[in-house]
Coordinates of C-alpha atoms and ligand atoms in Angstrom, one line a residue:
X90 CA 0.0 0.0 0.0
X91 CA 2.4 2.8 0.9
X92 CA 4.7 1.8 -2.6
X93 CA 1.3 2.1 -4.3
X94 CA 0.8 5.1 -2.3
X95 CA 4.4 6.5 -3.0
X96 CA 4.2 5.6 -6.3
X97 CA 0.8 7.6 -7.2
X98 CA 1.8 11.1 -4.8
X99 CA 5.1 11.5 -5.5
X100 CA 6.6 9.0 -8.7
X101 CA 7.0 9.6 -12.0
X102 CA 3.6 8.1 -12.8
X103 CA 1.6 11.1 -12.0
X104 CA 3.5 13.2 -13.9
X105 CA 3.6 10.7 -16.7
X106 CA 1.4 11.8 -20.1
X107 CA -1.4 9.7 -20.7
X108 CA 0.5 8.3 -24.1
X109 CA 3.6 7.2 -22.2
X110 CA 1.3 5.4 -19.8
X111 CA -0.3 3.3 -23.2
X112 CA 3.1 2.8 -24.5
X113 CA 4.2 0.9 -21.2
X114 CA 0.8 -1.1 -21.7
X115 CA 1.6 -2.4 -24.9
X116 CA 4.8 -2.9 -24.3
X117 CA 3.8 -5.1 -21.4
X118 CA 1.3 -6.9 -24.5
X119 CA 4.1 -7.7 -26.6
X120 CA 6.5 -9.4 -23.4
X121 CA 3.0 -11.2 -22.5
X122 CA 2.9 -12.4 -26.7
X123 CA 6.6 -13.4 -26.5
X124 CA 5.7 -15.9 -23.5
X125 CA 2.2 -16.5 -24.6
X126 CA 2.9 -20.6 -24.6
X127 CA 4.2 -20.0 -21.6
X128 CA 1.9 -18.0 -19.7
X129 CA -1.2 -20.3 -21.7
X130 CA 0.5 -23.7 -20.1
X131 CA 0.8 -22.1 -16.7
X132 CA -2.9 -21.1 -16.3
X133 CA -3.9 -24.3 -17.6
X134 CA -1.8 -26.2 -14.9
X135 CA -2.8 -24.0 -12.5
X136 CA -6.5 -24.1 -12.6
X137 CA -7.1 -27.1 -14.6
X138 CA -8.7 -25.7 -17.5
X139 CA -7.8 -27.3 -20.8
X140 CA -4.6 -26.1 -22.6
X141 CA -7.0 -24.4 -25.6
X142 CA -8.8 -22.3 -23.1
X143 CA -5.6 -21.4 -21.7
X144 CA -4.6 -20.2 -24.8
X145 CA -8.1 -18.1 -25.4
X146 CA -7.3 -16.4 -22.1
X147 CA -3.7 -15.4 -23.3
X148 CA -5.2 -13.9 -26.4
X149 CA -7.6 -11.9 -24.6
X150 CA -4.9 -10.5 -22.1
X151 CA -3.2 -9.2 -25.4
X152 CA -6.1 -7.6 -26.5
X153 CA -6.7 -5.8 -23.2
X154 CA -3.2 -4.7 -23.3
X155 CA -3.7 -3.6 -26.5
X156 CA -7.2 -2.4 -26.4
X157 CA -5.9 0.0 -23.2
X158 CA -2.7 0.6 -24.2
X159 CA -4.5 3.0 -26.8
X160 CA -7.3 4.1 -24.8
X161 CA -5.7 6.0 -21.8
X162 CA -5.1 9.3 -24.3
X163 CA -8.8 9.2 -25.7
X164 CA -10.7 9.9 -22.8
X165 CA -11.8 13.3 -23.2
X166 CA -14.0 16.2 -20.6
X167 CA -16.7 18.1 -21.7
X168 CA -16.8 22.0 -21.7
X169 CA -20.6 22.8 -20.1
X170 CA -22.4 25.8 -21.0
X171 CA -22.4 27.7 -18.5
X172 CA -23.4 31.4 -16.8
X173 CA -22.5 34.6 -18.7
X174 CA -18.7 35.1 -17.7
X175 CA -17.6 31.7 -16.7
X176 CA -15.9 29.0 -18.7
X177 CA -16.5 25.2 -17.0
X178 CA -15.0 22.1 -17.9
X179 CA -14.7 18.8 -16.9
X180 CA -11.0 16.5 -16.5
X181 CA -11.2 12.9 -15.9
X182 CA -8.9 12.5 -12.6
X183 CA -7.6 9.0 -11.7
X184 CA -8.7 7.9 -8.3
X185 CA -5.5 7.1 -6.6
X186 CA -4.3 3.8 -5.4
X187 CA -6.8 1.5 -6.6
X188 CA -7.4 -2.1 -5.1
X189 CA -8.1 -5.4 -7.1
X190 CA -9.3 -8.4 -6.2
X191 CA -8.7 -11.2 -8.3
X192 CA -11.2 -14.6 -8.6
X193 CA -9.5 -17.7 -9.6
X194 CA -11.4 -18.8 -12.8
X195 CA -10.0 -16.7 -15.4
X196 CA -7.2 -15.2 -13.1
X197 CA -5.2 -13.7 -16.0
X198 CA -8.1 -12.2 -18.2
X199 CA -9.7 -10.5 -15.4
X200 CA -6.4 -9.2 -13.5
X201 CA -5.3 -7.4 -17.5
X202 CA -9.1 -5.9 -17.6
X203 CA -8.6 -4.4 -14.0
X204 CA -4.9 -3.4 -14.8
X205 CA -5.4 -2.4 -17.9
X206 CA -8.1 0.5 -17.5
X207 CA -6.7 1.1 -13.6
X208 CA -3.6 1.9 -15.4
X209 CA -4.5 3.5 -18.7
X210 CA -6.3 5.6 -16.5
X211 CA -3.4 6.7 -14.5
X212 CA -4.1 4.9 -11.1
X213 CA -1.7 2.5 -9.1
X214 CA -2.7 -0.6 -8.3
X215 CA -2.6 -3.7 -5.5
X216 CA -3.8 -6.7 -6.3
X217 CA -4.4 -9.7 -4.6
X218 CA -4.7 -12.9 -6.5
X219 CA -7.3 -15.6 -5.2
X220 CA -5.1 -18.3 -3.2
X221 CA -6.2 -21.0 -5.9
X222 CA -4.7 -19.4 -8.9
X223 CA -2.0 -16.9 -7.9
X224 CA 0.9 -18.0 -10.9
X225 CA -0.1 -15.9 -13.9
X226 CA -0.6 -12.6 -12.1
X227 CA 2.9 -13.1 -10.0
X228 CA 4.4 -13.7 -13.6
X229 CA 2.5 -10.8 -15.3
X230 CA 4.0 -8.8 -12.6
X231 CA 7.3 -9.7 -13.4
X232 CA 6.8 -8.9 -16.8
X233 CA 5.5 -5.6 -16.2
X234 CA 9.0 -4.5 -14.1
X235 CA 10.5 -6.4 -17.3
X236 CA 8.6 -3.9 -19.7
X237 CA 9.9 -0.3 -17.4
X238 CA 6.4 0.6 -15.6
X239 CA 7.9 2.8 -12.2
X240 CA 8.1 1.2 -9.3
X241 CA 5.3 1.1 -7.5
X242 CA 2.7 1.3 -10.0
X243 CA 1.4 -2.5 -9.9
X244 CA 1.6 -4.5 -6.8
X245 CA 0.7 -8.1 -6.3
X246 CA 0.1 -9.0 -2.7
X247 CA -0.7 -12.9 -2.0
X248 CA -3.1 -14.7 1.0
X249 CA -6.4 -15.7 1.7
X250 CA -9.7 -13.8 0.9
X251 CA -10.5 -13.2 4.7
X252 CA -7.1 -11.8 5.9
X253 CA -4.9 -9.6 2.5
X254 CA -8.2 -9.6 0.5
X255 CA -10.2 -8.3 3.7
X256 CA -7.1 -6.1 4.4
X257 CA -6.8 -4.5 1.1
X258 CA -10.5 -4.2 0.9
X259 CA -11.1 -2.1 4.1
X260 CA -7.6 -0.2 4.4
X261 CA -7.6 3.5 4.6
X262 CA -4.9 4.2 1.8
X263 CA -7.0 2.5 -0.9
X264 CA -8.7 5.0 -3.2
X265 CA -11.2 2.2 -5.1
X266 CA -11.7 -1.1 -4.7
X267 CA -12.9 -3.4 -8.1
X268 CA -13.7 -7.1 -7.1
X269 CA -15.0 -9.6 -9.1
X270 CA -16.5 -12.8 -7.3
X271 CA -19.4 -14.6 -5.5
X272 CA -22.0 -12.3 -4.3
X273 CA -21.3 -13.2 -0.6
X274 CA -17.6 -11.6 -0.7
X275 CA -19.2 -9.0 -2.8
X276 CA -21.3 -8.1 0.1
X277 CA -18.3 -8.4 2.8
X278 CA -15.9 -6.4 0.5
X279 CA -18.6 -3.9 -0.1
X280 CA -18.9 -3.5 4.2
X281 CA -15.3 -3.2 4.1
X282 CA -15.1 -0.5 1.9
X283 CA -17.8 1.3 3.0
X284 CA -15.7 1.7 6.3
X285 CA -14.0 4.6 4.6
X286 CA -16.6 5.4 2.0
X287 CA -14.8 4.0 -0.5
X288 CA -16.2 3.4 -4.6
X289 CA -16.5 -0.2 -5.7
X290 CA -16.7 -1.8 -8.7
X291 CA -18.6 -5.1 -8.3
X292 CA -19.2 -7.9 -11.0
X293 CA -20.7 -10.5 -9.0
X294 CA -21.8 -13.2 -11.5
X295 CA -25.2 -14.4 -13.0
X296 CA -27.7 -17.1 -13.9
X297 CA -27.4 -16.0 -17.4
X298 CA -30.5 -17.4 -19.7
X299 CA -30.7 -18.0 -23.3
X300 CA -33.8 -17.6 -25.1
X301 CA -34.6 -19.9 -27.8
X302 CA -38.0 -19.2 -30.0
X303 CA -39.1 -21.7 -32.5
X304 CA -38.1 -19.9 -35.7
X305 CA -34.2 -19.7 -34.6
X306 CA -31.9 -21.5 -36.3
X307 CA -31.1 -24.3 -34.2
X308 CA -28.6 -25.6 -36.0
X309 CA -26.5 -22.6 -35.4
X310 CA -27.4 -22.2 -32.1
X311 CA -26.9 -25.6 -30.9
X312 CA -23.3 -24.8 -30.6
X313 CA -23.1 -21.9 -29.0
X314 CA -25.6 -22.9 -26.0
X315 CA -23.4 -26.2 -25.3
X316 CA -19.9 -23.7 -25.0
X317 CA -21.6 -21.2 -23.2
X318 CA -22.4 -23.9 -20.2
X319 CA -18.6 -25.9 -20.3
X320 CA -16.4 -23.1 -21.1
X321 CA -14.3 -23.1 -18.4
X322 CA -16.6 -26.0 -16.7
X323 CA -18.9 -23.7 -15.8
X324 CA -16.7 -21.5 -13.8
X325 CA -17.6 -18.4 -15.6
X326 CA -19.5 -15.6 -14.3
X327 CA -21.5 -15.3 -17.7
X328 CA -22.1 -18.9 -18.0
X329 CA -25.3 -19.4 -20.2
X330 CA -26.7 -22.0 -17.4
X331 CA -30.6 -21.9 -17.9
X332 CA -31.9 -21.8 -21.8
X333 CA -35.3 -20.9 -21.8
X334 CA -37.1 -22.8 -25.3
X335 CA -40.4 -22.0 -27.3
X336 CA -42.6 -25.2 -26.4
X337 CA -43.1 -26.3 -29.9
X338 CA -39.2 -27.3 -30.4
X339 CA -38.4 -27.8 -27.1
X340 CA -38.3 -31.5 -27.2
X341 CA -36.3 -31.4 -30.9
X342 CA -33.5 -29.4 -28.8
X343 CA -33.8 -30.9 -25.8
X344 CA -32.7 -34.0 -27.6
X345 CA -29.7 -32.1 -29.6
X346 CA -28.8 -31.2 -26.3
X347 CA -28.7 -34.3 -24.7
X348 CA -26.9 -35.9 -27.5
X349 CA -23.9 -33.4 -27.8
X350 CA -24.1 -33.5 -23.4
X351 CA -23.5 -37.3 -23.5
X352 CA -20.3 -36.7 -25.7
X353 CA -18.5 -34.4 -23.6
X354 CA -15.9 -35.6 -21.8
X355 CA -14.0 -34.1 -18.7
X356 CA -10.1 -34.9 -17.8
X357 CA -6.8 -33.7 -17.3
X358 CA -5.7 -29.7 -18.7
X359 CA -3.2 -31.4 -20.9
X360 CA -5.6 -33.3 -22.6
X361 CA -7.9 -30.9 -23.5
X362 CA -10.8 -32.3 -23.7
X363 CA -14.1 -30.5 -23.2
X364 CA -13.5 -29.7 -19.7
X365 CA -10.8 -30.0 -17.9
X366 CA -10.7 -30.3 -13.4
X367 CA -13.2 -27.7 -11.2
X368 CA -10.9 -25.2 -9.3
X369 CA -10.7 -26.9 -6.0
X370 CA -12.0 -30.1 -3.6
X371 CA -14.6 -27.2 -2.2
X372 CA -16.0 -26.0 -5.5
X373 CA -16.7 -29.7 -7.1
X374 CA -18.1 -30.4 -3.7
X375 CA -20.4 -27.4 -3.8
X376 CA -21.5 -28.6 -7.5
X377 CA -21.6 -32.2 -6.7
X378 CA -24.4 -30.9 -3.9
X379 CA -26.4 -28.8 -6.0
X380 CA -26.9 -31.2 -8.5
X381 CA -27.7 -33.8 -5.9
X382 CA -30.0 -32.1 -4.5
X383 CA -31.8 -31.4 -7.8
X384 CA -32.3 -34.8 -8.3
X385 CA -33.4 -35.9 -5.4
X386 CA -36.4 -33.3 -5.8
X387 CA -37.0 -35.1 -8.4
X388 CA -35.7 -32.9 -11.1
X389 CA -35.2 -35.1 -14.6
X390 CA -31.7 -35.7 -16.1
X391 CA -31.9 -35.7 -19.8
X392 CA -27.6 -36.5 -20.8
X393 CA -24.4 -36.5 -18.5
X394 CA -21.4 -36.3 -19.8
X395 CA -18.0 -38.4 -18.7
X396 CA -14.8 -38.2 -17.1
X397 CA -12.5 -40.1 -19.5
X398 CA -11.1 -43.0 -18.0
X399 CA -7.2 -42.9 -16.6
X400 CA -8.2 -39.4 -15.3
X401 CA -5.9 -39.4 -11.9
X402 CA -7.9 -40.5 -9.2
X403 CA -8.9 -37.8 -6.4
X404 CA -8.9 -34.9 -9.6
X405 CA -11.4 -32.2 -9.3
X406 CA -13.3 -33.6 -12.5
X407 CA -17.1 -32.9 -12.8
X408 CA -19.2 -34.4 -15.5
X409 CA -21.6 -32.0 -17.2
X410 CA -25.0 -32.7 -16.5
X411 CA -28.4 -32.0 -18.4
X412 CA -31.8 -31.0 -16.2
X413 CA -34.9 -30.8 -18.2
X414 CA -37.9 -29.8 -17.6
X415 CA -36.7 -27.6 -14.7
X416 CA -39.0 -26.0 -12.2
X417 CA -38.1 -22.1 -12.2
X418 CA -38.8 -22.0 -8.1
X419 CA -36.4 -24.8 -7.7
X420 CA -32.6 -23.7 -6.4
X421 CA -31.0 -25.3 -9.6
X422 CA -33.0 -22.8 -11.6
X423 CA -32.5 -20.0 -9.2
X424 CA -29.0 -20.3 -7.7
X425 CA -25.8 -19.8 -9.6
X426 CA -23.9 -23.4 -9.5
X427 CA -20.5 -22.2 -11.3
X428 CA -20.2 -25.9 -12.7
X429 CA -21.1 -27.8 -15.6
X430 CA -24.8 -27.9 -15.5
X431 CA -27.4 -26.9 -17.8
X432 CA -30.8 -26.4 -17.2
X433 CA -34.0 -25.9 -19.8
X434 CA -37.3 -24.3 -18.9
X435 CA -39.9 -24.6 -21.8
X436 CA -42.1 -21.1 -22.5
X437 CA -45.3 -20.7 -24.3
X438 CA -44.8 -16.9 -25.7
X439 CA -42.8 -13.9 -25.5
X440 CA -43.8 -12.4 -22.3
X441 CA -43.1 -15.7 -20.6
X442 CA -40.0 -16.0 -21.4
X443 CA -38.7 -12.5 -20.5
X444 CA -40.8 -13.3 -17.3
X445 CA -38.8 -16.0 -16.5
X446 CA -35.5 -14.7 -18.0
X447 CA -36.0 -12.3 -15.6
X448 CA -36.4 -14.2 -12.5
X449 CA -33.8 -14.7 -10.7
X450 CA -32.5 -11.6 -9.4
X451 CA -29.4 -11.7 -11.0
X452 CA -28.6 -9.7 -14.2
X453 CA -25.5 -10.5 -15.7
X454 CA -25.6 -11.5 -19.8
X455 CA -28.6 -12.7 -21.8
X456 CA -28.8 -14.7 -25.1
X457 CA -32.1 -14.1 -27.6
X458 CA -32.6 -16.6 -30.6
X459 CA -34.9 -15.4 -33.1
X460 CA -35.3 -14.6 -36.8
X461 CA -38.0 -12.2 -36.3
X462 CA -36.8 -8.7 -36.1
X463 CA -39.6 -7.0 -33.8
X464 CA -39.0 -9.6 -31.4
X465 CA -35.1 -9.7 -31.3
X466 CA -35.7 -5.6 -29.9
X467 CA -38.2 -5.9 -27.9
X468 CA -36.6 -8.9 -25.8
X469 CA -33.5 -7.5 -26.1
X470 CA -34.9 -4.5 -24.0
X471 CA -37.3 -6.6 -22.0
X472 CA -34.6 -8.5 -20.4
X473 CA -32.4 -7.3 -17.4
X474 CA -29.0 -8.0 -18.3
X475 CA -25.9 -5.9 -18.9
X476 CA -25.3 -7.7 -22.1
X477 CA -27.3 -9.2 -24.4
X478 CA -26.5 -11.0 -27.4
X479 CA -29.1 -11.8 -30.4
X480 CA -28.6 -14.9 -32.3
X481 CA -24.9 -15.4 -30.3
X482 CA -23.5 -15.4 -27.1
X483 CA -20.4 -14.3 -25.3
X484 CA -18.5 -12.8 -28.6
X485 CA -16.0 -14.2 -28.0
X486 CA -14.5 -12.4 -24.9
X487 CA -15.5 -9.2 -26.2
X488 CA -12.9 -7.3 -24.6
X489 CA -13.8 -4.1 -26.1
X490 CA -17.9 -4.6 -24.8
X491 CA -18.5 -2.8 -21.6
X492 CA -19.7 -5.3 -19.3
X493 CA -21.8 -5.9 -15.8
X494 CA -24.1 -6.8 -14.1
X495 CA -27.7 -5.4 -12.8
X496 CA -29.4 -7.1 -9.2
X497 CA -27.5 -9.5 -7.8
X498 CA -24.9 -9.1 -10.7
X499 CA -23.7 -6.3 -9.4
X500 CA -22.9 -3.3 -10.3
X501 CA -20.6 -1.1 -12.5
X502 CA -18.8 -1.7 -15.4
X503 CA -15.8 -3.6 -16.8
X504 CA -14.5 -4.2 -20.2
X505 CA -14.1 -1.5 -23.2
X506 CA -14.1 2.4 -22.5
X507 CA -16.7 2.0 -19.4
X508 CA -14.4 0.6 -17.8
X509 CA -12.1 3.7 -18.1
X510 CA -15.0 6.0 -16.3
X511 CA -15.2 3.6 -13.6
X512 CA -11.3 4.0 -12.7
X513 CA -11.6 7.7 -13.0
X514 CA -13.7 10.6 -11.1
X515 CA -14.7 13.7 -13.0
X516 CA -13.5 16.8 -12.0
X517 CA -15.4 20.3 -12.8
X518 CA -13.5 23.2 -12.6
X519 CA -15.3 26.5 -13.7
X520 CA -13.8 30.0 -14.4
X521 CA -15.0 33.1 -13.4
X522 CA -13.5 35.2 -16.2
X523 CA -16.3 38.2 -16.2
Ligands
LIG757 P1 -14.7 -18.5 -3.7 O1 -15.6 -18.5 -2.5 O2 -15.2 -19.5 -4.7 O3 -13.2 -18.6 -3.4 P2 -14.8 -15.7 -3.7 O4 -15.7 -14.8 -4.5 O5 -14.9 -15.7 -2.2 O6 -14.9 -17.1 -4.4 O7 -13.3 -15.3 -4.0 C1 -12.8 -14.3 -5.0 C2 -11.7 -13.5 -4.4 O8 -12.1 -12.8 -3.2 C3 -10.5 -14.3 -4.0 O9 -9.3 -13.5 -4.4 C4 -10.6 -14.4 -2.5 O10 -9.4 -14.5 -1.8 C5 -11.2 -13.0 -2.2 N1 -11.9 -13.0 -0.9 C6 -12.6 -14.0 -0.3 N2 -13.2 -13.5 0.9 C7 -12.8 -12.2 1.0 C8 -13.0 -11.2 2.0 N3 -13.8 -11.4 3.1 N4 -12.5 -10.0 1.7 C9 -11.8 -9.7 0.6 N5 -11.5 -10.6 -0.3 C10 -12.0 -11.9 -0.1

């Protein structure tokens, strides 16, 4: 804290133009593209996600880098009309020493989004890394001294959530606090914070529906709703986990579903299968549980998937599982499981289905599949969701799509040039000239 501290009153940073600041950005992108193998394998072995995804996260970490490397110098204040001899105006101001506070399921991606716009911006930061998956930020660090940022500017500090994260959450020196996580920790980091009356940026993950009418293209579809379930095994905060289908071709998809569900296969990172291990012993507990205790009420399984055989006994693996017809009340359909699992809800018409889309509290990212034009804007508005994607899903990281949640999701926003108004204050300033 008091090197971020240092670093943000008295360093060269401060005084650094908001070009120079870019430059050191993308020239921290191109050290992360010389060890991109490198930094893909490590994340892979770290959290167990398959080598490929590993290599999706690398790639997005470039485009952060790059994406904010040239965005620092482009946000620009407003003059305001204003009363008869006086000239006001608007700066964007960095907040100071900013804190960040890291989840373990795409550790990487989401420490470059936070650094990235913290930076760009002009802010220092401290980070602390979940315990899980602490080896790509501690090397990203590394490669930031590597690429000449001042001393100071990033810091990584390590532990557990309740005593650094805690710590860095409610201490007096930190300016802004950005945490993305389970809504619990949300809540706790939130308390912390508001100890000093601190801003926060939370993204607090979803129960992100999918809404498929009968004149979609299914084939095309089909795809996409199976990834946006087992990307990452579920670990993802925009996880598509409930897909909400038009009765008349529910059971045609439920049955495409099931079929490409039975295929997939979980196992080792280096393998790279569909899935690779859950984070940790507690989280493929947790989803073991949930899923349990959906079918013990009773809920029906249409497909599991597999974990391949030879996997090493006592691995985290998790096969995906299939629910369908799912009762909206029940805590499968409400509750976000952060695993494998996929549930589907039929509908009989449009209001329905933005009924239920919206009924979980959470608000995260919502998927609408639909040829008809009318339909693909009025549900895009209907439902409560900082994204929404029409006839896709999840664009591919979308680094440059401002992204959060509303409810239970949380609230500000990451991603694109939101993201830089989140790590900045405005400043008015008005002239009296006569
Ligand atoms: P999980 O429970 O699955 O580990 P969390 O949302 O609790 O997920 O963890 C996300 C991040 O928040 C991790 O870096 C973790 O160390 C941190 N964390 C957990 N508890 C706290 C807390 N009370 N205060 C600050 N950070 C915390």
């Amino acid at each position: 804290m008091a090197a971020a501290r240092r670093a943000f009153d008295e360093g060269p940073w401060g005084r650094m133009p908001a070009v120079e600041r870019g430059r050191l950005l993308t020239r921290l992108g191109l050290r992360v593209e010389a060890s991109a193998a490198a930094l893909a394998a490590l994340e892979s072995r770290d959290t167990g996600k398959p080598l490929t995804q590993g290599k999706a996260d690398v790639a997005a970490v470039l485009r952060f880098f790059e994406f904010y490397g040239g965005a620092g110098d482009k946000i620009h204040g407003q003059t305001i009309p204003f009363l008869p001899g006086y000239t006001a105006l608007t700066l964007r101001e960095p907040h100071g020493v900013v804190a960040g506070i890291i989840p373990w399921n795409y550790p990487m991606q989401i420490l470059a989004r936070v650094l990235g716009a913290a930076l760009a911006m002009g802010n220092t930061l401290v980070v602390k890394p979940a315990e899980d998956a602490a080896l790509s930020t501690l090397r990203i660090a590394e490669l930031a001294l590597e690429a000449g940022f001042p001393e100071g500017v990033f810091n990584v500090v390590t532990g557990y959530g309740q005593e650094a994260g805690a710590a860095l959450a409610g201490h007096p020196g930190v300016d802004y606090v950005t945490f993305t996580g389970s809504p619990p920790t949300g809540t706790a980091i939130q308390q912390a914070a508001a100890v000093n009356n601190r801003g926060v940026t939370m993204e607090l993950g979803g129960k992100s529906p999918q809404i498929v009418f009968a004149d979609a293209d299914l084939e095309a579809a089909l795809p996409v709703l199976v990834g946006a379930i087992i990307q990452n095994g579920g670990q993802t905060c925009s996880a598509g986990s409930r897909i909400l289908i038009e009765r008349p071709v529910y059971e045609k998809l439920a049955a495409a579903l099931a079929e490409r569900f039975g295929r997939l296969a979980a196992g080792p990172h280096d393998a790279d299968l569909d899935l690779g291990a859950l984070i940790s012993v507690r989280q493929r507990s947790r989803v073991a549980a949930m899923t349990e205790a959906a079918e013990a009420a009773g809920t029906p399984i249409l497909a599991r998937g597999s974990v391949v055989a030879g996997a090493p006994p006592g691995g985290f693996y998790f096969a995906p599982v299939l629910f369908g017809p799912v009762d909206p009340a029940a805590e499968i359909a409400q509750a976000e499981v952060f695993g494998p699992v996929l549930s589907l809800f039929p509908f009989d018409d449009e209001s329905e289905a933005v009924r239920l889309a919206n009924g979980t509290g959470y608000g995260l990212v919502a998927g609408v599949w639909t040829r008809d034009g009318g339909r693909q804007h009025r549900v895009a508005k209907g439902v409560r969701a900082g994204q929404v994607f029409v006839n896709g899903y999840g664009a591919g990281g979308g680094i440059e799509l401002p992204f959060g949640g509303f409810g239970k999701s949380g609230h500000g926003r990451e991603k694109g040039f939101e993201a830089l108004y989140d790590m900045s204050a405005t400043k008015t300033i008005v002239f009296n000239h006569g």
